[in-house]
Short mmCIF file of C-alpha atoms in Angstrom, two decimals:
data_model
loop_
_atom_site.label_atom_id
_atom_site.label_comp_id
_atom_site.label_asym_id
_atom_site.label_seq_id
_atom_site.Cartn_x
_atom_site.Cartn_y
_atom_site.Cartn_z
CA UNK A 1 0.14 -0.06 0.18
CA UNK A 2 0.81 3.55 -1.21
CA UNK A 3 2.09 6.44 1.78
CA UNK A 4 -1.33 8.82 0.63
CA UNK A 5 -3.56 5.47 -0.04
CA UNK A 6 -2.52 4.89 3.34
CA UNK A 7 -3.00 8.12 5.25
CA UNK A 8 -6.33 8.71 3.48
CA UNK A 9 -6.60 5.68 4.87
CA UNK A 10 -6.22 6.62 8.58
CA UNK A 11 -7.37 10.07 8.04
CA UNK A 12 -11.15 7.76 6.83
CA UNK A 13 -10.65 5.52 9.79
CA UNK A 14 -10.09 8.29 12.52
CA UNK A 15 -13.89 10.10 11.42
CA UNK A 16 -15.13 6.73 9.99
CA UNK A 17 -18.87 7.11 10.33
CA UNK A 18 -20.58 5.86 13.99
CA UNK A 19 -22.26 3.51 13.97
CA UNK A 20 -25.55 3.25 16.02
CA UNK A 21 -26.63 -0.28 18.22
CA UNK A 22 -30.16 0.17 17.67
CA UNK A 23 -32.33 -2.08 16.63
CA UNK A 24 -34.09 -1.06 13.52
CA UNK A 25 -30.62 -1.44 11.53
CA UNK A 26 -30.60 -4.74 12.46
CA UNK A 27 -32.46 -7.83 10.59
CA UNK A 28 -34.03 -10.50 12.28
CA UNK A 29 -31.43 -12.94 10.92
CA UNK A 30 -28.34 -11.46 11.88
CA UNK A 31 -29.92 -10.99 15.69
CA UNK A 32 -28.78 -12.59 18.55
CA UNK A 33 -31.34 -13.30 21.57
CA UNK A 34 -29.90 -13.97 24.95
CA UNK A 35 -31.83 -14.69 28.52
CA UNK A 36 -30.86 -15.48 32.09
CA UNK A 37 -33.38 -15.68 34.21
CA UNK A 38 -32.16 -17.16 37.64
CA UNK A 39 -35.04 -17.67 41.22
CA UNK A 40 -33.25 -17.68 44.43
CA UNK A 41 -36.08 -18.05 45.95
CA UNK A 42 -36.57 -15.40 47.59
CA UNK A 43 -37.59 -13.35 43.95
CA UNK A 44 -37.00 -13.81 40.45
CA UNK A 45 -35.09 -11.88 37.81
CA UNK A 46 -34.30 -11.89 33.68
CA UNK A 47 -32.41 -10.14 31.71
CA UNK A 48 -32.73 -10.67 28.01
CA UNK A 49 -29.60 -8.85 25.73
CA UNK A 50 -30.38 -8.02 21.73
CA UNK A 51 -26.55 -8.75 20.92
CA UNK A 52 -25.71 -7.77 16.88
CA UNK A 53 -22.43 -7.29 15.07
CA UNK A 54 -22.89 -3.46 16.80
CA UNK A 55 -23.58 -4.39 19.94
CA UNK A 56 -26.29 -4.68 22.52
CA UNK A 57 -29.11 -3.26 20.70
CA UNK A 58 -31.82 -0.47 21.83
CA UNK A 59 -34.95 -1.06 20.63
CA UNK A 60 -36.18 1.77 18.37
CA UNK A 61 -38.15 1.29 14.60
CA UNK A 62 -41.38 0.28 16.92
CA UNK A 63 -39.25 -2.96 18.27
CA UNK A 64 -41.09 -4.07 21.10
CA UNK A 65 -40.16 -6.67 23.39
CA UNK A 66 -42.52 -9.19 25.10
CA UNK A 67 -41.32 -11.56 27.96
CA UNK A 68 -44.79 -14.10 29.79
CA UNK A 69 -45.09 -16.54 31.95
CA UNK A 70 -48.11 -18.46 32.18
CA UNK A 71 -49.67 -15.86 29.63
CA UNK A 72 -48.96 -13.31 32.09
CA UNK A 73 -46.73 -10.62 30.77
CA UNK A 74 -44.07 -9.20 33.27
CA UNK A 75 -42.58 -5.90 33.21
CA UNK A 76 -39.51 -5.26 31.01
CA UNK A 77 -37.14 -2.26 32.13
CA UNK A 78 -34.92 -0.88 30.23
CA UNK A 79 -30.66 -0.68 31.72
CA UNK A 80 -27.49 0.27 30.53
CA UNK A 81 -24.41 -1.78 31.80
CA UNK A 82 -21.02 -1.65 30.14
CA UNK A 83 -21.45 -3.44 26.98
CA UNK A 84 -24.57 -1.67 26.25
CA UNK A 85 -28.54 -1.47 26.84
CA UNK A 86 -29.84 -4.62 27.87
CA UNK A 87 -34.16 -5.25 29.33
CA UNK A 88 -34.46 -6.29 32.60
CA UNK A 89 -37.51 -7.83 34.14
CA UNK A 90 -38.41 -8.59 38.72
CA UNK A 91 -40.44 -10.26 39.66
CA UNK A 92 -41.87 -12.70 42.44
CA UNK A 93 -41.26 -16.29 41.03
CA UNK A 94 -39.75 -18.37 38.25
CA UNK A 95 -42.10 -20.88 38.28
CA UNK A 96 -42.89 -21.46 34.58
CA UNK A 97 -41.26 -20.76 31.35
CA UNK A 98 -40.31 -18.09 29.24
CA UNK A 99 -41.65 -16.93 25.90
CA UNK A 100 -39.97 -14.76 24.44
CA UNK A 101 -41.56 -12.72 21.36
CA UNK A 102 -39.66 -9.51 19.61
CA UNK A 103 -42.33 -8.10 17.64
CA UNK A 104 -41.35 -5.73 14.79
CA UNK A 105 -43.06 -4.06 12.47
CA UNK A 106 -40.39 -3.95 9.27
CA UNK A 107 -39.23 -8.12 10.04
CA UNK A 108 -40.03 -11.13 10.87
CA UNK A 109 -41.00 -11.45 14.62
CA UNK A 110 -38.77 -14.41 16.36
CA UNK A 111 -40.72 -15.61 18.84
CA UNK A 112 -38.89 -18.57 20.77
CA UNK A 113 -39.35 -20.83 24.57
CA UNK A 114 -36.60 -20.87 27.84
CA UNK A 115 -37.57 -23.77 29.23
CA UNK A 116 -37.45 -23.67 32.91
CA UNK A 117 -36.78 -26.11 35.02
CA UNK A 118 -39.25 -26.12 38.42
CA UNK A 119 -38.38 -24.52 41.91
CA UNK A 120 -38.06 -26.77 44.45
CA UNK A 121 -37.59 -26.79 48.12
CA UNK A 122 -34.66 -27.10 49.82
CA UNK A 123 -34.11 -28.80 53.41
CA UNK A 124 -30.98 -30.25 55.02
CA UNK A 125 -31.26 -31.44 58.72
CA UNK A 126 -28.42 -30.27 61.13
CA UNK A 127 -25.36 -32.68 61.90
CA UNK A 128 -24.49 -34.38 65.25
CA UNK A 129 -22.38 -36.65 66.05
CA UNK A 130 -21.06 -38.81 63.19
CA UNK A 131 -24.57 -38.81 61.01
CA UNK A 132 -24.45 -37.55 57.86
CA UNK A 133 -25.06 -34.22 55.89
CA UNK A 134 -28.98 -35.37 54.70
CA UNK A 135 -30.33 -33.07 52.33
CA UNK A 136 -33.45 -33.34 50.64
CA UNK A 137 -35.26 -31.34 47.98
CA UNK A 138 -38.39 -31.68 45.83
CA UNK A 139 -37.43 -34.35 42.69
CA UNK A 140 -37.67 -33.58 39.28
CA UNK A 141 -35.75 -36.31 36.19
CA UNK A 142 -36.66 -33.35 33.94
CA UNK A 143 -33.79 -31.30 31.39
CA UNK A 144 -31.56 -29.68 33.09
CA UNK A 145 -28.40 -29.85 35.05
CA UNK A 146 -28.40 -29.92 38.80
CA UNK A 147 -25.14 -28.57 41.41
CA UNK A 148 -24.62 -28.72 45.11
CA UNK A 149 -22.59 -26.26 46.23
CA UNK A 150 -21.39 -27.01 50.50
CA UNK A 151 -19.89 -23.93 52.44
CA UNK A 152 -18.04 -22.93 55.47
CA UNK A 153 -15.03 -21.52 57.34
CA UNK A 154 -14.20 -24.62 58.66
CA UNK A 155 -13.81 -26.83 55.53
CA UNK A 156 -12.85 -26.92 52.45
CA UNK A 157 -16.11 -25.62 50.24
CA UNK A 158 -17.17 -28.86 48.69
CA UNK A 159 -19.19 -28.54 44.90
CA UNK A 160 -20.74 -31.30 42.64
CA UNK A 161 -22.06 -32.28 39.90
CA UNK A 162 -25.19 -34.71 40.37
CA UNK A 163 -26.45 -36.98 37.67
CA UNK A 164 -30.09 -37.64 39.05
CA UNK A 165 -32.69 -35.37 40.70
CA UNK A 166 -33.80 -37.98 42.84
CA UNK A 167 -34.56 -35.45 45.96
CA UNK A 168 -32.01 -36.63 48.41
CA UNK A 169 -28.07 -36.98 48.38
CA UNK A 170 -26.02 -36.96 51.49
CA UNK A 171 -21.89 -36.27 52.70
CA UNK A 172 -20.40 -37.91 55.23
CA UNK A 173 -18.40 -36.36 57.73
CA UNK A 174 -15.22 -37.65 56.57
CA UNK A 175 -15.63 -35.59 53.21
CA UNK A 176 -16.12 -32.61 55.56
CA UNK A 177 -11.81 -31.46 54.92
CA UNK A 178 -11.01 -29.17 57.22
CA UNK A 179 -9.78 -26.30 55.75
CA UNK A 180 -6.86 -25.71 58.91
CA UNK A 181 -5.48 -27.62 62.10
CA UNK A 182 -6.43 -24.19 64.01
CA UNK A 183 -9.62 -24.12 62.49
CA UNK A 184 -13.16 -24.86 64.33
CA UNK A 185 -13.79 -28.24 64.83
CA UNK A 186 -17.30 -27.17 63.62
CA UNK A 187 -18.88 -24.62 62.34
CA UNK A 188 -22.15 -23.27 60.47
CA UNK A 189 -22.57 -24.44 56.81
CA UNK A 190 -24.16 -22.90 54.28
CA UNK A 191 -25.94 -25.55 52.08
CA UNK A 192 -27.08 -24.87 47.98
CA UNK A 193 -28.48 -26.35 46.12
CA UNK A 194 -28.84 -25.23 42.16
CA UNK A 195 -30.84 -26.76 38.52
CA UNK A 196 -29.54 -25.16 35.12
CA UNK A 197 -31.69 -25.27 32.50
CA UNK A 198 -30.15 -24.05 29.01
CA UNK A 199 -32.12 -24.14 25.88
CA UNK A 200 -30.25 -22.67 22.44
CA UNK A 201 -31.87 -22.58 18.97
CA UNK A 202 -31.91 -20.89 15.46
CA UNK A 203 -33.86 -17.47 15.81
CA UNK A 204 -36.17 -17.18 13.21
CA UNK A 205 -36.42 -20.79 12.23
CA UNK A 206 -33.13 -22.31 10.08
CA UNK A 207 -32.90 -18.67 8.42
CA UNK A 208 -30.37 -16.92 10.45
CA UNK A 209 -30.19 -15.21 14.32
CA UNK A 210 -29.80 -17.20 17.71
CA UNK A 211 -31.76 -17.71 20.98
CA UNK A 212 -29.73 -18.89 23.64
CA UNK A 213 -31.13 -18.89 27.64
CA UNK A 214 -30.07 -19.85 30.65
CA UNK A 215 -32.18 -20.09 33.68
CA UNK A 216 -31.43 -21.31 37.18
CA UNK A 217 -33.68 -22.04 40.39
CA UNK A 218 -31.10 -22.10 43.16
CA UNK A 219 -31.99 -22.77 46.98
CA UNK A 220 -29.89 -21.62 49.93
CA UNK A 221 -29.80 -23.46 53.93
CA UNK A 222 -27.93 -22.93 56.84
CA UNK A 223 -26.85 -26.05 58.03
CA UNK A 224 -25.58 -26.47 61.92
CA UNK A 225 -22.99 -28.96 63.13
CA UNK A 226 -23.00 -29.38 66.30
CA UNK A 227 -21.59 -32.28 68.21
CA UNK B 1 -27.11 33.59 -53.71
CA UNK B 2 -26.05 30.58 -54.23
CA UNK B 3 -29.59 28.32 -54.69
CA UNK B 4 -30.01 31.53 -57.53
CA UNK B 5 -26.84 30.56 -59.49
CA UNK B 6 -27.52 26.61 -59.07
CA UNK B 7 -30.55 27.68 -61.33
CA UNK B 8 -29.09 29.85 -63.90
CA UNK B 9 -25.91 27.44 -64.01
CA UNK B 10 -25.61 25.19 -67.50
CA UNK B 11 -26.59 21.62 -66.29
CA UNK B 12 -23.04 20.26 -66.25
CA UNK B 13 -22.28 23.28 -63.26
CA UNK B 14 -25.19 22.40 -61.55
CA UNK B 15 -23.54 19.42 -61.33
CA UNK B 16 -20.33 19.69 -60.28
CA UNK B 17 -21.70 22.08 -58.11
CA UNK B 18 -24.09 19.39 -56.81
CA UNK B 19 -22.10 17.68 -55.53
CA UNK B 20 -18.61 19.11 -54.43
CA UNK B 21 -19.75 21.16 -51.08
CA UNK B 22 -18.88 24.31 -50.36
CA UNK B 23 -15.88 26.12 -48.28
CA UNK B 24 -19.35 27.94 -46.23
CA UNK B 25 -20.65 24.21 -45.80
CA UNK B 26 -17.84 22.35 -44.54
CA UNK B 27 -17.05 24.82 -42.61
CA UNK B 28 -21.12 24.50 -40.92
CA UNK B 29 -20.43 21.25 -40.56
CA UNK B 30 -17.43 21.40 -38.45
CA UNK B 31 -19.03 24.18 -36.14
CA UNK B 32 -22.37 21.42 -35.76
CA UNK B 33 -20.00 18.59 -34.99
CA UNK B 34 -18.39 20.18 -32.54
CA UNK B 35 -21.58 20.81 -30.91
CA UNK B 36 -22.22 17.63 -29.96
CA UNK B 37 -18.43 15.81 -30.57
CA UNK B 38 -15.90 15.70 -28.59
CA UNK B 39 -12.04 14.77 -26.70
CA UNK B 40 -12.46 15.25 -23.05
CA UNK B 41 -9.71 14.42 -20.62
CA UNK B 42 -8.92 15.10 -16.43
CA UNK B 43 -8.87 14.23 -13.53
CA UNK B 44 -11.81 13.51 -11.52
CA UNK B 45 -12.48 13.15 -6.64
CA UNK B 46 -15.45 12.18 -5.38
CA UNK B 47 -16.46 11.81 -1.38
CA UNK B 48 -19.50 9.25 -1.14
CA UNK B 49 -21.30 8.44 2.62
CA UNK B 50 -23.93 6.04 2.78
CA UNK B 51 -25.54 2.89 4.61
CA UNK B 52 -24.34 -0.36 3.22
CA UNK B 53 -26.23 -4.15 3.75
CA UNK B 54 -24.44 -6.18 6.07
CA UNK B 55 -25.53 -9.46 6.94
CA UNK B 56 -28.69 -10.72 5.67
CA UNK B 57 -30.48 -7.22 6.23
CA UNK B 58 -28.11 -5.17 8.71
CA UNK B 59 -27.98 -1.68 7.95
CA UNK B 60 -23.96 -0.23 8.72
CA UNK B 61 -23.03 4.14 7.79
CA UNK B 62 -19.61 4.05 5.29
CA UNK B 63 -17.91 7.06 3.54
CA UNK B 64 -15.26 6.58 1.21
CA UNK B 65 -13.14 7.79 -1.65
CA UNK B 66 -12.40 7.85 -5.42
CA UNK B 67 -10.99 9.26 -7.87
CA UNK B 68 -8.52 9.18 -11.05
CA UNK B 69 -8.14 9.91 -14.97
CA UNK B 70 -11.34 10.33 -17.19
CA UNK B 71 -11.46 10.09 -20.72
CA UNK B 72 -14.54 10.66 -23.26
CA UNK B 73 -15.03 10.35 -26.52
CA UNK B 74 -18.32 11.02 -28.98
CA UNK B 75 -17.81 11.25 -31.83
CA UNK B 76 -20.12 11.76 -34.74
CA UNK B 77 -18.35 9.77 -37.45
CA UNK B 78 -20.98 9.67 -40.50
CA UNK B 79 -21.62 12.53 -42.51
CA UNK B 80 -24.45 10.94 -44.02
CA UNK B 81 -26.21 10.99 -40.90
CA UNK B 82 -25.43 13.23 -38.72
CA UNK B 83 -27.82 12.97 -36.39
CA UNK B 84 -25.89 9.23 -34.79
CA UNK B 85 -22.88 8.73 -33.28
CA UNK B 86 -20.91 7.35 -30.53
CA UNK B 87 -19.66 7.32 -26.97
CA UNK B 88 -16.67 5.83 -25.28
CA UNK B 89 -16.24 6.91 -21.36
CA UNK B 90 -13.18 4.79 -19.68
CA UNK B 91 -12.60 6.05 -15.78
CA UNK B 92 -9.42 4.51 -14.46
CA UNK B 93 -8.26 5.55 -10.49
CA UNK B 94 -8.83 4.15 -7.13
CA UNK B 95 -11.60 4.06 -4.21
CA UNK B 96 -11.11 3.84 -0.55
CA UNK B 97 -13.88 3.02 1.89
CA UNK B 98 -13.24 2.14 5.62
CA UNK B 99 -10.90 0.16 5.73
CA UNK B 100 -10.87 -1.76 1.78
CA UNK B 101 -9.06 -0.12 -0.41
CA UNK B 102 -8.18 -0.97 -4.85
CA UNK B 103 -8.07 0.04 -7.49
CA UNK B 104 -11.15 1.29 -10.07
CA UNK B 105 -12.34 0.74 -13.50
CA UNK B 106 -14.48 1.36 -15.61
CA UNK B 107 -15.63 1.75 -19.72
CA UNK B 108 -18.15 2.19 -20.89
CA UNK B 109 -20.06 2.45 -24.57
CA UNK B 110 -23.28 4.61 -26.00
CA UNK B 111 -25.13 5.06 -29.07
CA UNK B 112 -25.38 9.11 -29.08
CA UNK B 113 -28.41 10.33 -31.32
CA UNK B 114 -28.25 14.20 -31.33
CA UNK B 115 -31.77 15.35 -31.89
CA UNK B 116 -31.19 19.53 -32.29
CA UNK B 117 -28.79 21.30 -32.78
CA UNK B 118 -29.28 25.30 -32.63
CA UNK B 119 -26.81 28.28 -33.65
CA UNK B 120 -27.48 31.65 -32.92
CA UNK B 121 -26.89 33.45 -29.75
CA UNK B 122 -25.82 30.68 -27.69
CA UNK B 123 -25.33 28.06 -30.08
CA UNK B 124 -25.98 24.23 -28.45
CA UNK B 125 -26.83 20.95 -28.55
CA UNK B 126 -29.19 18.01 -26.82
CA UNK B 127 -27.47 14.35 -27.08
CA UNK B 128 -29.12 11.47 -25.54
CA UNK B 129 -27.25 8.16 -25.50
CA UNK B 130 -28.40 4.66 -24.81
CA UNK B 131 -25.18 1.99 -24.31
CA UNK B 132 -23.98 0.07 -21.17
CA UNK B 133 -20.36 -1.21 -19.54
CA UNK B 134 -18.32 -2.69 -17.25
CA UNK B 135 -16.96 -1.37 -14.27
CA UNK B 136 -15.69 -2.32 -10.52
CA UNK B 137 -18.71 -2.73 -8.62
CA UNK B 138 -20.97 1.02 -7.57
CA UNK B 139 -21.19 1.40 -4.33
CA UNK B 140 -17.76 -0.05 -4.13
CA UNK B 141 -19.33 -2.20 -1.18
CA UNK B 142 -21.50 -4.54 -2.43
CA UNK B 143 -20.11 -7.95 -3.03
CA UNK B 144 -19.76 -8.26 -6.30
CA UNK B 145 -16.25 -7.92 -7.82
CA UNK B 146 -17.59 -6.46 -11.37
CA UNK B 147 -20.95 -5.76 -12.02
CA UNK B 148 -21.84 -5.09 -16.04
CA UNK B 149 -25.08 -2.72 -16.60
CA UNK B 150 -27.26 -0.58 -19.70
CA UNK B 151 -27.15 2.95 -19.18
CA UNK B 152 -29.09 5.82 -20.12
CA UNK B 153 -27.35 9.95 -20.39
CA UNK B 154 -28.66 12.91 -21.91
CA UNK B 155 -26.55 16.00 -22.31
CA UNK B 156 -27.10 19.26 -22.48
CA UNK B 157 -24.51 21.87 -23.98
CA UNK B 158 -24.33 26.55 -24.35
CA UNK B 159 -22.36 28.25 -25.99
CA UNK B 160 -22.56 31.30 -24.71
CA UNK B 161 -19.27 32.68 -26.26
CA UNK B 162 -16.84 31.71 -28.71
CA UNK B 163 -14.30 30.48 -25.95
CA UNK B 164 -17.03 29.93 -22.44
CA UNK B 165 -19.02 26.98 -22.66
CA UNK B 166 -21.79 25.02 -20.48
CA UNK B 167 -22.59 21.75 -20.18
CA UNK B 168 -24.76 19.42 -18.31
CA UNK B 169 -25.32 15.62 -18.42
CA UNK B 170 -27.33 13.49 -16.65
CA UNK B 171 -26.59 9.41 -16.42
CA UNK B 172 -28.35 6.37 -14.90
CA UNK B 173 -28.11 2.95 -14.36
CA UNK B 174 -30.99 1.55 -14.02
CA UNK B 175 -30.27 -2.45 -13.14
CA UNK B 176 -26.90 -4.24 -13.53
CA UNK B 177 -25.37 -7.68 -13.07
CA UNK B 178 -26.34 -7.33 -8.94
CA UNK B 179 -29.43 -8.85 -9.88
CA UNK B 180 -28.29 -12.41 -9.79
CA UNK B 181 -27.39 -11.37 -5.97
CA UNK B 182 -31.32 -10.26 -5.69
CA UNK B 183 -29.78 -7.07 -5.48
CA UNK B 184 -31.24 -4.58 -7.47
CA UNK B 185 -28.89 -1.71 -8.43
CA UNK B 186 -29.73 1.88 -9.77
CA UNK B 187 -27.14 4.51 -9.92
CA UNK B 188 -27.31 8.43 -11.27
CA UNK B 189 -25.19 10.59 -11.86
CA UNK B 190 -25.04 14.39 -12.78
CA UNK B 191 -22.42 16.37 -14.16
CA UNK B 192 -22.25 20.42 -14.25
CA UNK B 193 -19.61 21.93 -16.50
CA UNK B 194 -17.85 25.55 -17.72
CA UNK B 195 -15.06 25.23 -20.02
CA UNK B 196 -12.73 27.94 -20.59
CA UNK B 197 -11.28 27.74 -24.30
CA UNK B 198 -10.27 23.79 -23.89
CA UNK B 199 -10.29 24.30 -19.44
CA UNK B 200 -13.36 22.60 -18.27
CA UNK B 201 -13.84 22.37 -14.83
CA UNK B 202 -17.24 20.53 -13.71
CA UNK B 203 -18.98 19.01 -10.56
CA UNK B 204 -19.95 15.39 -10.47
CA UNK B 205 -22.47 13.86 -7.86
CA UNK B 206 -24.11 10.31 -7.91
CA UNK B 207 -26.54 8.60 -6.13
CA UNK B 208 -26.49 4.63 -5.23
CA UNK B 209 -29.48 2.72 -4.40
CA UNK B 210 -29.19 -0.30 -3.88
CA UNK B 211 -32.59 -2.30 -3.06
CA UNK B 212 -32.49 -6.24 -1.56
CA UNK B 213 -32.02 -7.72 2.04
CA UNK B 214 -33.77 -9.06 4.04
CA UNK B 215 -36.05 -7.43 5.39
CA UNK B 216 -36.13 -5.62 1.94
CA UNK B 217 -34.79 -2.23 1.81
CA UNK B 218 -32.97 0.86 0.56
CA UNK B 219 -29.46 1.45 1.07
CA UNK B 220 -28.25 4.84 -0.57
CA UNK B 221 -24.79 6.33 -1.14
CA UNK B 222 -24.14 10.34 -2.27
CA UNK B 223 -21.01 11.42 -3.41
CA UNK B 224 -19.70 14.37 -5.28
CA UNK B 225 -16.49 15.72 -6.12
CA UNK B 226 -14.48 17.86 -8.66
CA UNK B 227 -13.68 17.30 -12.28
CA UNK B 228 -10.39 18.80 -13.89
CA UNK B 229 -9.22 18.47 -17.64
CA UNK B 230 -9.31 20.02 -20.81
CA UNK B 231 -12.30 19.48 -24.19
CA UNK B 232 -11.07 19.38 -27.39
CA UNK B 233 -14.39 20.18 -29.42
CA UNK B 234 -13.81 18.71 -33.25
#
């Protein structure tokens, strides 16, 4: 490349027209919709991102986003992050699958369902004597991943994936490794059980675009540990 | 006077006069050809900006610069049919668009018809043309490297004086071979020029319209720039 052309390119690159990340400039076939929804037992949130080659998009040009659960629309608000605009809904509980519907007057209307693992109640009896830690919850053999976590100041944290969602699990005291010789022999523990559902599909029936959803049901209980 | 002389002369002389055009007629024919013919050579520059198709149907702004040599030859060579002629236009230069650059080449030809030529205070002519061309894709962001197309043109020329000339031209491309990619590409180019003797200075503007994508949109680009060169009126 000769010097005059290189100079021209530098000048043009320095004052290149700005690309506005708005939805009316992006085809539905060039769009990726990401949904992250979670429920930790005391309220649920769903965050929706409209991603493109121009970054996260803000809805313009008459485009509207609608998220419904059990035929009820969730109230969405626009929020700004360092990556761009996201749409957030805060509601009481994540109980059913989410229907995500992008309505566009001048383009295809993508509509997809984010599968949600069922909610559950987590119970755990305290640990005493030489008894194991017994954990119970509402079983569901669905298409989701199940993981368990146990933490405490006196033990090394435990993190496990459970292959079957059968509703109970136990951890023997021999598996609770102390952090160091100076740590207390016993301490209160925090137990967390998480169901994670993932949905991935073409956004426009094989014509392009992508839909990704990650939905999480998580419950935490405190476990006492006494002699 | 010439008609009276023709009637009074003997038959042989009449035949001889009818066969050889007079110097005055030759001069007039030459002046009338100069109203429509020329060879024009110069340098042109162009700054353009607009929106382009990205992905399946998304829209992104762009801008760029083009420039180079421009040679045009317009001739009406057949004296028995002075209304009809031809034009050849060759452009060679370079173009930069965002992060891309490369050569910009164009070769066009057209059959011309000059339905109006007039003399008087402001001599002039009006020329129409139909033809075609091959060039680097215009706008340059199109996926194909080369495009072919038909074109139509109209040109108006006026001479307010013997040394000053005014020119206006419109050039239109209704469709290109980009149609095979489901893209309808149309270009309009308008030029206004002022000449002083052989020197010619012009301003050109071009509008590119590309319709296609999913959803179907029209992507427009507008460019303007100067032309400076010389024009020889044959």
